[in-house]
Tab-separated table of C-alpha atoms and ligand atoms in Angstrom:
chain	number	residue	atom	x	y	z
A	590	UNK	CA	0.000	0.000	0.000
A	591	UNK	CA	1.081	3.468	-0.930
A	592	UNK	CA	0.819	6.757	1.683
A	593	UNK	CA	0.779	8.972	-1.651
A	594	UNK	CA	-1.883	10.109	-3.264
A	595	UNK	CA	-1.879	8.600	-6.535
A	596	UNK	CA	-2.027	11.459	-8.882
A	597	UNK	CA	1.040	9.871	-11.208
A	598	UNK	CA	0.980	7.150	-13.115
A	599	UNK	CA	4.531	6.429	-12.600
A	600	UNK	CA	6.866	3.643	-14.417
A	601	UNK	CA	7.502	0.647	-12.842
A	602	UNK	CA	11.383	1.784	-11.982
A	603	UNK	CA	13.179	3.137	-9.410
A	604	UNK	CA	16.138	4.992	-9.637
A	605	UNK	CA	19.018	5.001	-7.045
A	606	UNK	CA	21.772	6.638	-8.317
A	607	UNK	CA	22.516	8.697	-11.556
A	608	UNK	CA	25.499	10.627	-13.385
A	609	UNK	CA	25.205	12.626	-16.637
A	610	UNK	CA	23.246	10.931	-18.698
A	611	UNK	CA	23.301	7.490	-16.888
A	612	UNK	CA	20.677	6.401	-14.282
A	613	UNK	CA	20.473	3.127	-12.599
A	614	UNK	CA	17.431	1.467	-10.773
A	615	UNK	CA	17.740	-0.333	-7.900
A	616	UNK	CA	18.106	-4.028	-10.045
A	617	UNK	CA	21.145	-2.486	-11.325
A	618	UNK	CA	20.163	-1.886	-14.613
A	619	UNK	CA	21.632	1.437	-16.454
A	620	UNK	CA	19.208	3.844	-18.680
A	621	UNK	CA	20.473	6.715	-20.776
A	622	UNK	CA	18.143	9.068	-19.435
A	623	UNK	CA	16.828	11.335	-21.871
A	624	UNK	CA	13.785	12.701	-19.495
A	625	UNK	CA	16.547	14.153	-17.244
A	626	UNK	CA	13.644	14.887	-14.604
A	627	UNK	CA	11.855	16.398	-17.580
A	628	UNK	CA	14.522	19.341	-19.361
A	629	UNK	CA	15.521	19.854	-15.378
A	630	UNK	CA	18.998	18.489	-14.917
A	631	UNK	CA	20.291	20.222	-18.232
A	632	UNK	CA	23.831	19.323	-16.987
A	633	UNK	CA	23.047	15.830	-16.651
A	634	UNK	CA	22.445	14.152	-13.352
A	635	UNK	CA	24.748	15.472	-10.443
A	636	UNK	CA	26.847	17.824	-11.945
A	637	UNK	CA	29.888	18.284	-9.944
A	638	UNK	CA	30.383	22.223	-10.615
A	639	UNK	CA	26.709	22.612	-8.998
A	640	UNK	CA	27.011	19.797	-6.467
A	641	UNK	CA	30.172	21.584	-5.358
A	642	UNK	CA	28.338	24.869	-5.168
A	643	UNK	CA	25.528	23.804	-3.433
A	644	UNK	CA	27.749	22.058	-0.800
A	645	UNK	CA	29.787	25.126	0.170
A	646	UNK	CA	26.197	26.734	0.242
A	647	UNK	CA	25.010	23.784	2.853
A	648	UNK	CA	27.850	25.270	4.967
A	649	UNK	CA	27.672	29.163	4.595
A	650	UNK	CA	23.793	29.891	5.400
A	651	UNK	CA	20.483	27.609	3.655
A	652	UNK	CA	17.678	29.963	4.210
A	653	UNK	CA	17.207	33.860	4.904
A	654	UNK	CA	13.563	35.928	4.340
A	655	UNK	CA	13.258	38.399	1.764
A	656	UNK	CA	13.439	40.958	4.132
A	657	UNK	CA	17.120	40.591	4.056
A	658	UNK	CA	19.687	41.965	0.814
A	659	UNK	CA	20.424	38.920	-0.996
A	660	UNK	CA	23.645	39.394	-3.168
A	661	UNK	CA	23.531	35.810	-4.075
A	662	UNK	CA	20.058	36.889	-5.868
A	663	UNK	CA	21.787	39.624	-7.671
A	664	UNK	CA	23.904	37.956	-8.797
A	665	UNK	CA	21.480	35.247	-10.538
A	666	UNK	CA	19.274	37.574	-11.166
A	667	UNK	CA	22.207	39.681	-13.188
A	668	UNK	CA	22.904	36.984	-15.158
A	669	UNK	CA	19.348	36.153	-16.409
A	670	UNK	CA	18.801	39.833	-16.981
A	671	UNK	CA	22.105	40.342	-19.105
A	672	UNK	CA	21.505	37.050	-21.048
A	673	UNK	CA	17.583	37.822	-22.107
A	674	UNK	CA	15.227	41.150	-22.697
A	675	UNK	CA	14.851	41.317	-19.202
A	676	UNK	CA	16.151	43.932	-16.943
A	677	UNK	CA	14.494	42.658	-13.546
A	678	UNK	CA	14.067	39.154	-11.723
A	679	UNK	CA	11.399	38.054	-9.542
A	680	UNK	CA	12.752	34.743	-7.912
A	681	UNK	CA	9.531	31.848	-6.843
A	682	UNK	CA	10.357	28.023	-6.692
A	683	UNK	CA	8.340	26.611	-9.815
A	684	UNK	CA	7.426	27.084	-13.599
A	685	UNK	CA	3.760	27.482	-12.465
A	686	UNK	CA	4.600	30.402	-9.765
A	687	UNK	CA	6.069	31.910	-12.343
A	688	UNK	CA	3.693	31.891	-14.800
A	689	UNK	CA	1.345	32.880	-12.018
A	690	UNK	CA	3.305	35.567	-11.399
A	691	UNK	CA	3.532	36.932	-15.054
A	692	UNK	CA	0.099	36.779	-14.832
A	693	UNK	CA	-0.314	39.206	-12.224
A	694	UNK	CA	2.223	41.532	-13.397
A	695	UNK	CA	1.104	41.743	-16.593
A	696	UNK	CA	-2.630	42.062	-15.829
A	697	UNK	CA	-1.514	45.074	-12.157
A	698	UNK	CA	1.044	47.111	-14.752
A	699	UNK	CA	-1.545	47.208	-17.796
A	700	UNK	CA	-4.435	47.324	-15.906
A	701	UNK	CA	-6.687	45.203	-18.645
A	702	UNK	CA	-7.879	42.125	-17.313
A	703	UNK	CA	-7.478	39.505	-20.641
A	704	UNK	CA	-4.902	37.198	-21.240
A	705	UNK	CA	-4.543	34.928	-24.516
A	706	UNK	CA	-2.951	31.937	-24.989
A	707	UNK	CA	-3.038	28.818	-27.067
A	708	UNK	CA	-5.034	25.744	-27.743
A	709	UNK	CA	-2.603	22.506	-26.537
A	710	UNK	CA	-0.376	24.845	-24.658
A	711	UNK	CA	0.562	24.267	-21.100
A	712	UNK	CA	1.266	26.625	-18.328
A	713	UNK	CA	1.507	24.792	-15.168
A	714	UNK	CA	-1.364	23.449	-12.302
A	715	UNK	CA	-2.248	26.456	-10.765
A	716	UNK	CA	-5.454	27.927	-10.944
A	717	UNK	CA	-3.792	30.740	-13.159
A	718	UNK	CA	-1.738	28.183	-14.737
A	719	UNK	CA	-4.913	25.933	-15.516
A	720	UNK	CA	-6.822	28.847	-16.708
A	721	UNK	CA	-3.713	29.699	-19.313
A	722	UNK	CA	-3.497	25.934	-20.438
A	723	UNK	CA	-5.061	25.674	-23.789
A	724	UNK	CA	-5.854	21.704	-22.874
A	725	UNK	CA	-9.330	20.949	-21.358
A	726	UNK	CA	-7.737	17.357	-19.529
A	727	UNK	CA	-5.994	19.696	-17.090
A	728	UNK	CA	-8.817	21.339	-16.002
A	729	UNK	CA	-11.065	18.864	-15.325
A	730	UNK	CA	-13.281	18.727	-12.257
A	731	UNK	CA	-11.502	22.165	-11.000
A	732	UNK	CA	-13.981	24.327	-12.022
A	733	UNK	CA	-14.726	27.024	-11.882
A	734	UNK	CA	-12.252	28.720	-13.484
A	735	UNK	CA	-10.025	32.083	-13.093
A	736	UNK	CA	-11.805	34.231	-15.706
A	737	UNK	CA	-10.281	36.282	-18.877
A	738	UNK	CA	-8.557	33.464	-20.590
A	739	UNK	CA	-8.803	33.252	-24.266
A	740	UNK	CA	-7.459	30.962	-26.473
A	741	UNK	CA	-6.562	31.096	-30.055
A	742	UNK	CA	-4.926	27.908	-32.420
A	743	UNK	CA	-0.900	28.238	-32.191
A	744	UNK	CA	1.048	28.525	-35.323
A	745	UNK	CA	-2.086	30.492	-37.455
A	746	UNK	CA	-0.890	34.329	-37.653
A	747	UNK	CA	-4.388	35.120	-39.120
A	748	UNK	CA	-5.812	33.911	-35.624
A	749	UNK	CA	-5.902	37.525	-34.397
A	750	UNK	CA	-8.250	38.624	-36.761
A	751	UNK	CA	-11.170	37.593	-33.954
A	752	UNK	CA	-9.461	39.793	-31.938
A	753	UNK	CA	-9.270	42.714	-33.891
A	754	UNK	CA	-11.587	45.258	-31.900
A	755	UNK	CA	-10.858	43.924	-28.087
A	756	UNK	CA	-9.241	46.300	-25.857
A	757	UNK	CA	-8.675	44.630	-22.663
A	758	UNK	CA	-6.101	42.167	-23.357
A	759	UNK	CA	-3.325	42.445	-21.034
A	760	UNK	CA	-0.748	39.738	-22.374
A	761	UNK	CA	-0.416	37.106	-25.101
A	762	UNK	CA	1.258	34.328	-23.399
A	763	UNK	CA	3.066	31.091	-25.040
A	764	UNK	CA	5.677	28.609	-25.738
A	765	UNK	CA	8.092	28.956	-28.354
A	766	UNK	CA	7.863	24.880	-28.903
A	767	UNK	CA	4.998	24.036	-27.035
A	768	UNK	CA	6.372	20.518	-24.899
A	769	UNK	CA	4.002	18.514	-23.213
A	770	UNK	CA	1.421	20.087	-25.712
A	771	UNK	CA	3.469	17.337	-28.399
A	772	UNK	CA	7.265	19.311	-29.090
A	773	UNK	CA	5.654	21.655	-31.452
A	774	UNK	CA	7.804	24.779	-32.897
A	775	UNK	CA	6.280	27.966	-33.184
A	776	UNK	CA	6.978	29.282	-36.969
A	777	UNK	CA	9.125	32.420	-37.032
A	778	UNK	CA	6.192	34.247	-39.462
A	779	UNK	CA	3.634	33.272	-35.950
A	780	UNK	CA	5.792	34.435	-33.664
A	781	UNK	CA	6.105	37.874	-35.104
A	782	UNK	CA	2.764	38.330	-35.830
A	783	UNK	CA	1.873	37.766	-32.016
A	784	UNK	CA	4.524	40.531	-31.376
A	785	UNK	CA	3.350	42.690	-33.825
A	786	UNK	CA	-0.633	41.864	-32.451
A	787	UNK	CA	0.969	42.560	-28.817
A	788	UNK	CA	2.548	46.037	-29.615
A	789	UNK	CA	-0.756	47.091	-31.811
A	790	UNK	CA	-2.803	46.335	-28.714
A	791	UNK	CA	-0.069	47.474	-25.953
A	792	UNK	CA	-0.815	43.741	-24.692
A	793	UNK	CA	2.499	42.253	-23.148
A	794	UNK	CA	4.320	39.686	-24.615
A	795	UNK	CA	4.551	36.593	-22.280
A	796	UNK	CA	7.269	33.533	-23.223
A	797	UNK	CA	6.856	30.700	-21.044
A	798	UNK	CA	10.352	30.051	-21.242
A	799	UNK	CA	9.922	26.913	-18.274
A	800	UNK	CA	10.752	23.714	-20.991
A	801	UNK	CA	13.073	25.756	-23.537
A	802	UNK	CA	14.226	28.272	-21.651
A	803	UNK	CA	18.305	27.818	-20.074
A	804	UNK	CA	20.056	26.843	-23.242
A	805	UNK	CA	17.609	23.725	-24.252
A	806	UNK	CA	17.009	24.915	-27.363
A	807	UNK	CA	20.924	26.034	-28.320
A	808	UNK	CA	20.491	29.521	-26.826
A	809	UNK	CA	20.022	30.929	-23.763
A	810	UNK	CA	16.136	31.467	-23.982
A	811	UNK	CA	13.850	29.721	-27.335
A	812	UNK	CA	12.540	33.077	-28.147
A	813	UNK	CA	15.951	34.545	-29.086
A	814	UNK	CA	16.025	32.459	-32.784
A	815	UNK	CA	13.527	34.821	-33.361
A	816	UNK	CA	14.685	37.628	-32.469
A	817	UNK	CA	11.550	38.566	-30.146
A	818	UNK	CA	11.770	41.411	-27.264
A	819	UNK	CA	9.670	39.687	-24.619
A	820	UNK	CA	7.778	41.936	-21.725
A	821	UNK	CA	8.252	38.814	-19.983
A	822	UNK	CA	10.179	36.151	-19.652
A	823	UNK	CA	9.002	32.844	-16.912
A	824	UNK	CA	11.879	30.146	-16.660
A	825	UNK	CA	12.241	27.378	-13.943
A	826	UNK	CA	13.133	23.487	-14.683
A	827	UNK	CA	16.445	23.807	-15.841
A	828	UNK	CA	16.956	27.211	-14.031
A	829	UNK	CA	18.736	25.071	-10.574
A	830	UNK	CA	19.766	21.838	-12.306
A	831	UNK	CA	17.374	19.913	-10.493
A	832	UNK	CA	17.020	22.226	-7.348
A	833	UNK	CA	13.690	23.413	-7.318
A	834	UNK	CA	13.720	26.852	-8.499
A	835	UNK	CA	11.822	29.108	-10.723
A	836	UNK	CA	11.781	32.845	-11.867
A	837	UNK	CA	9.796	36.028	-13.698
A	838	UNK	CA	12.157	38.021	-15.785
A	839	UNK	CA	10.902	41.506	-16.650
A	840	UNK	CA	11.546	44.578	-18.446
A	841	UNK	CA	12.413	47.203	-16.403
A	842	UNK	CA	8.886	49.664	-17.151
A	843	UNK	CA	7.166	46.592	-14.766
A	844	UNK	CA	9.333	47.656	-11.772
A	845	UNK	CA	6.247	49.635	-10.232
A	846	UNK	CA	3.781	47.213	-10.657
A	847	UNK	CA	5.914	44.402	-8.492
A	848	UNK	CA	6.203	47.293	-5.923
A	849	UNK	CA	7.118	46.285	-1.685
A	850	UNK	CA	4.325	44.395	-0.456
A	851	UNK	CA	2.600	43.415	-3.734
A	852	UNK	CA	4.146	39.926	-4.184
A	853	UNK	CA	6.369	37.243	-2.277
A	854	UNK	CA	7.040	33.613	-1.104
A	855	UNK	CA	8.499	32.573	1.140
A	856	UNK	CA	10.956	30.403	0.120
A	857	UNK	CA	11.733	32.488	-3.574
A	858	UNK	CA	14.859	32.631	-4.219
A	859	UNK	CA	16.302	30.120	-1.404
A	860	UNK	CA	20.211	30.679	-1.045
A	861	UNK	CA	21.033	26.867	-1.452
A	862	UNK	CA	18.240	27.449	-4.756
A	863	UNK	CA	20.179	30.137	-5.773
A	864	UNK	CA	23.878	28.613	-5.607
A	865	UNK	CA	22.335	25.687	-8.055
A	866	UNK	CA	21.603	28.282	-9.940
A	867	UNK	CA	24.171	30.240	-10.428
A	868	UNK	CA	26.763	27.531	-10.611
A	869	UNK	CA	24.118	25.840	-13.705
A	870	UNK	CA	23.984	29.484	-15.500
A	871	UNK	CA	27.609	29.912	-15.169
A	872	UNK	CA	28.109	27.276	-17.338
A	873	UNK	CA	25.196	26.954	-19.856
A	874	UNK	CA	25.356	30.532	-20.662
A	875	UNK	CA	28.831	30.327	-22.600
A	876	UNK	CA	28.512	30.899	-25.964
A	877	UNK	CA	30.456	27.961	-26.677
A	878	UNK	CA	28.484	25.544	-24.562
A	879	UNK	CA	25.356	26.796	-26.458
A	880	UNK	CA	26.683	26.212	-29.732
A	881	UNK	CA	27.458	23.024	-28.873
A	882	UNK	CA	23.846	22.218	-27.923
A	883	UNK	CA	22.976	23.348	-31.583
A	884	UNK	CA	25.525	20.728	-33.194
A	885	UNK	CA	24.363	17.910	-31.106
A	886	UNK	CA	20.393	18.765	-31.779
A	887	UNK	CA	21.351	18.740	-35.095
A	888	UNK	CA	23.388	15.628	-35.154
A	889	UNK	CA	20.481	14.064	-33.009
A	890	UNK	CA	17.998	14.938	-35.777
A	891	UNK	CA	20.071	13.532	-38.745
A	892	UNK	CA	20.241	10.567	-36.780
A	893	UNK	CA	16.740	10.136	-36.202
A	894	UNK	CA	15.399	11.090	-39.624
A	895	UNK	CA	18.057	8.518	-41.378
A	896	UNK	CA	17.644	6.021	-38.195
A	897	UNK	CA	13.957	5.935	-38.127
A	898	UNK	CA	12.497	5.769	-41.488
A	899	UNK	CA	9.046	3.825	-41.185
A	900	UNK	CA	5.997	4.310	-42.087
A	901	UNK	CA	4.873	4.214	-38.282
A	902	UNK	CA	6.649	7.646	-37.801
A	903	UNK	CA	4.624	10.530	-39.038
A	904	UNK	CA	7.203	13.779	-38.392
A	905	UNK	CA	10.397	14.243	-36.260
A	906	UNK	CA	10.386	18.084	-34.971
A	907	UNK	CA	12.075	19.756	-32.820
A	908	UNK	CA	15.342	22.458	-31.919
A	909	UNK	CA	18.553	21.946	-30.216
A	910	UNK	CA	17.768	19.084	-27.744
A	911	UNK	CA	14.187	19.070	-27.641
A	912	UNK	CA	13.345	16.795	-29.823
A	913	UNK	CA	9.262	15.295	-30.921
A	914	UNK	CA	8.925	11.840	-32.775
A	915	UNK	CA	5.567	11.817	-33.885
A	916	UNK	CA	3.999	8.582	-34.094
A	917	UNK	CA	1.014	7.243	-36.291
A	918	UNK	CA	0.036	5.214	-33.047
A	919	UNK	CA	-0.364	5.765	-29.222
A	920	UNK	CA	3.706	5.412	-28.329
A	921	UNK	CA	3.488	4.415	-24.541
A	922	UNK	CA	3.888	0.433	-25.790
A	923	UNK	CA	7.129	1.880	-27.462
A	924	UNK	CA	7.828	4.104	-24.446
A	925	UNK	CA	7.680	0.961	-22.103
A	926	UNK	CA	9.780	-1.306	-24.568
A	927	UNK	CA	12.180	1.316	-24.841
A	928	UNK	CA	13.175	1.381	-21.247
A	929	UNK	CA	13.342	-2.464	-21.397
A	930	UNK	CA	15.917	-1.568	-24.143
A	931	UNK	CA	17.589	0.787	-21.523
A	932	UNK	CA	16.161	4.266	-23.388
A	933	UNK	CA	13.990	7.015	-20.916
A	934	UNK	CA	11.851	8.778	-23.171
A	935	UNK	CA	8.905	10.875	-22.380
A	936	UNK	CA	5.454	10.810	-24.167
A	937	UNK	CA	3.797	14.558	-25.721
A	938	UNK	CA	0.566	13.938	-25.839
A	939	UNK	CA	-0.431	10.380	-26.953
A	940	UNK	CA	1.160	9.675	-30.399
A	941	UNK	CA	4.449	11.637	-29.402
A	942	UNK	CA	7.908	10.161	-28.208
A	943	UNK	CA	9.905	13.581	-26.544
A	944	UNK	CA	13.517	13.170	-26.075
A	945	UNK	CA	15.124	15.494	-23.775
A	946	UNK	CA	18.679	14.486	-23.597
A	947	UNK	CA	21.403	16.559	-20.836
A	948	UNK	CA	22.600	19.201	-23.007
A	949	UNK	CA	26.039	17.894	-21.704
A	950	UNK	CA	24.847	14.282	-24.075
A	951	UNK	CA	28.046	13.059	-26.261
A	952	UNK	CA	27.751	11.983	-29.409
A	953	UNK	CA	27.775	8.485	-28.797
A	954	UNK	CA	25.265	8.858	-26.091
A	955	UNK	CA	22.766	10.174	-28.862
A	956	UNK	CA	23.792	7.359	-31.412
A	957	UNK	CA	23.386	4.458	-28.727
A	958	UNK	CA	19.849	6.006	-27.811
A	959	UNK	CA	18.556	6.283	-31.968
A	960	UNK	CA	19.709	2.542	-31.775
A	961	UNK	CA	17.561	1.529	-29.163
A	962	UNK	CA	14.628	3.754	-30.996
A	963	UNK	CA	15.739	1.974	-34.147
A	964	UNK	CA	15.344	-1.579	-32.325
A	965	UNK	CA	12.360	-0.751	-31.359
A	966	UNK	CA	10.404	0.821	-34.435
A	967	UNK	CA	11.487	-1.954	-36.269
A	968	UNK	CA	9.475	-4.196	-33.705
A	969	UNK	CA	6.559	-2.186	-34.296
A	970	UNK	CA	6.992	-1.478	-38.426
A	971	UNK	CA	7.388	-5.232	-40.568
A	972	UNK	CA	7.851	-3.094	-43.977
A	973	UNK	CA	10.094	-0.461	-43.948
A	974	UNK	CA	9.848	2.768	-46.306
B	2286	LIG	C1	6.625	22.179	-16.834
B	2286	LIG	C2	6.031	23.413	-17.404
B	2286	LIG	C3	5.314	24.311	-16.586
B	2286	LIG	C4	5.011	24.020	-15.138
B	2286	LIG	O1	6.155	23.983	-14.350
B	2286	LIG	P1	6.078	23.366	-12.873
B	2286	LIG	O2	7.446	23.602	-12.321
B	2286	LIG	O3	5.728	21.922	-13.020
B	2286	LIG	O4	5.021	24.104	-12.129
B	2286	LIG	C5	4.867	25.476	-17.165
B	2286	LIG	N1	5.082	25.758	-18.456
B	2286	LIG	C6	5.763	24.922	-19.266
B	2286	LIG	C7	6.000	25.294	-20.682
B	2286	LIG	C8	6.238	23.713	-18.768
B	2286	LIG	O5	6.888	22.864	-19.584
């Protein structure tokens, strides 16, 4: 019997120990993990440099209120600011405070009350979170919910037509490549046309940065391919390399609207949160390091478009190391076989594989794992292309 509550389905494996890319159950038996906590440990399980940080952390001080100056804060908080649009941080401890607390900026410094998003997005369990999430399944038996949500289809710049004579939208909030919604990339001609709909309307400009955000997609935020100049900016998974950590990253005309007194946890910004954290940005926001991430998601995509040609595989999408393997078929058979293969692989939606390698994966890391999704597609497909 379980004390839980039972609201995972969880795999029938238990991990003990992990190291980069490696994880091994309790049996013994060694995975190359490409869930990685899902895009969390984006230096691969354990990373000394962070592991070291956090230790000298564990002796200095764990804990002090935001009452207190916090250079440690800063000092994240500089480096998120100087590597993205953003001028000011707001630190909370998930990717659904932060979107929560986007929500509330954006909605206290424009003073209009609607926010639009998109249908199959997803923006994290709270009630503002549920509300943004453009997936009915999520919201389920929580009704009712927060008001003022709309939501258009992703990837159709004529969308905003519908919206052509409202005057009360506060934000347009989304993914660059939505993730759990099934790894699906944004087109660059979409994503300027929601700028463009944002400045015509003085809405702000949202990014839920929380999957492809912290160098996932090759640079340090997904919106920066395109060039965009987000109002805000919400990050957490990969933000403390598996320390729980999230944060709001704002232009610097929001400062009066997140004024003393109008927002706070308690445990934002947590020194032992924020040593993670600025040990894992220390590294990931190198240029070289990033470029890196670019070569492997392209050498991971070769290898999957040349490795997995059958007619059971409908499209392989994705950028940098975010990757989507569509599937003709529900894929958690071939999720379940996989791991039997030694492969952790993540579903997106139900006819989508995700792969979400470290972004410290080696070559032959990614080559061993399109193996063991070669293996077993061929299992599934008799004929091949
Ligand atoms: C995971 C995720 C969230 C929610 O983050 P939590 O830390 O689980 O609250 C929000 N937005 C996106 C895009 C995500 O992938």
């Amino acid at each position: 019997m379980s004390y839980l509550f039972q609201a995972y389905s969880r795999w029938n494996i238990h991990i003990k120990q992990a190291k980069g890319t490696i994880a091994v159950d309790e049996n013994g038996k060694t995975y190359l993990d490409f869930v990685q906590g899902i895009a969390v440990c984006n230096l691969g399980h354990c990373p000394d440099p962070v592991a070291a940080a956090i230790k000298k952390q564990l002796d200095d001080v764990w804990h002090v209120s935001n009452l207190f100056q916090n250079g440690l804060q800063e000092t994240v908080a500089q480096k998120l600011a100087n590597n993205s649009a953003g001028d000011l941080v707001f630190f909370c401890n998930s990717g659904a405070e932060a979107n929560e607390a986007a929500i509330k900026l954006a909605r206290k410094h424009t003073q209009k009350t609607k926010i639009i998003t998109f249908q199959q997005s997803f923006h994290g369990r709270t009630y503002a979170g549920m509300a943004a999430t453009g997936q009915e399944k999520i919201k389920h038996g929580f009704g009712p919910m927060l008001t003022g949500f709309h939501y258009l289809p992703y990837n159709e710049p004529d969308a905003f037509n519908e919206l052509s004579d409202e005057e009360d939208i506060a934000a347009v909030m989304l993914e660059t490549i939505q993730g759990e919604g099934g790894v699906i990339p944004a087109s660059g001609e979409f994503l300027q046309e929601v700028q463009a709909f944002c400045r015509k309307k003085q809405a702000l400009l949202i990014i839920d940065e929380v999957q492809t955000g912290i160098g996932r997609t090759g640079k340090a935020f997904g919106y920066q391919h395109e060039g965009l100049s987000p109002d805000i900016i919400t990050v957490a998974k990969g933000l403390g390399s598996g320390f729980p950590v999230g944060a709001v990253i704002g232009k610097q005309d929001l400062s009066a609207a997140f004024s003393p007194g109008s927002h706070g946890t308690t445990f934002g910004g947590n020194m032992l949160a924020m040593a993670a954290a600025n040990a894992t940005l220390d590294i990931i926001f190198e240029k070289r390091f990033l470029d890196e991430v670019s070569e492997k998601g392209e050498c991971l995509r070769e290898e999957l478009q040349s490795m997995l040609q059958f007619p059971l595989v409908k499209e392989i999408r994705g950028k940098g190391l975010i990757a989507g393997i569509e599937c003709k078929k529900p894929v958690q058979p071939l999720i379940e076989e996989l791991q039997t293969e030694g492969l952790l692989v993540l579903p997106a939606g139900p006819n989508v594989i995700r792969l979400l390698p470290p972004l410290t994966v080696e070559k032959h890391e990614i080559t061993e794992a399109v193996e063991k999704l070669n293996n077993v597609f061929s299992r599934h497909s008799t004929v091949k292309q």
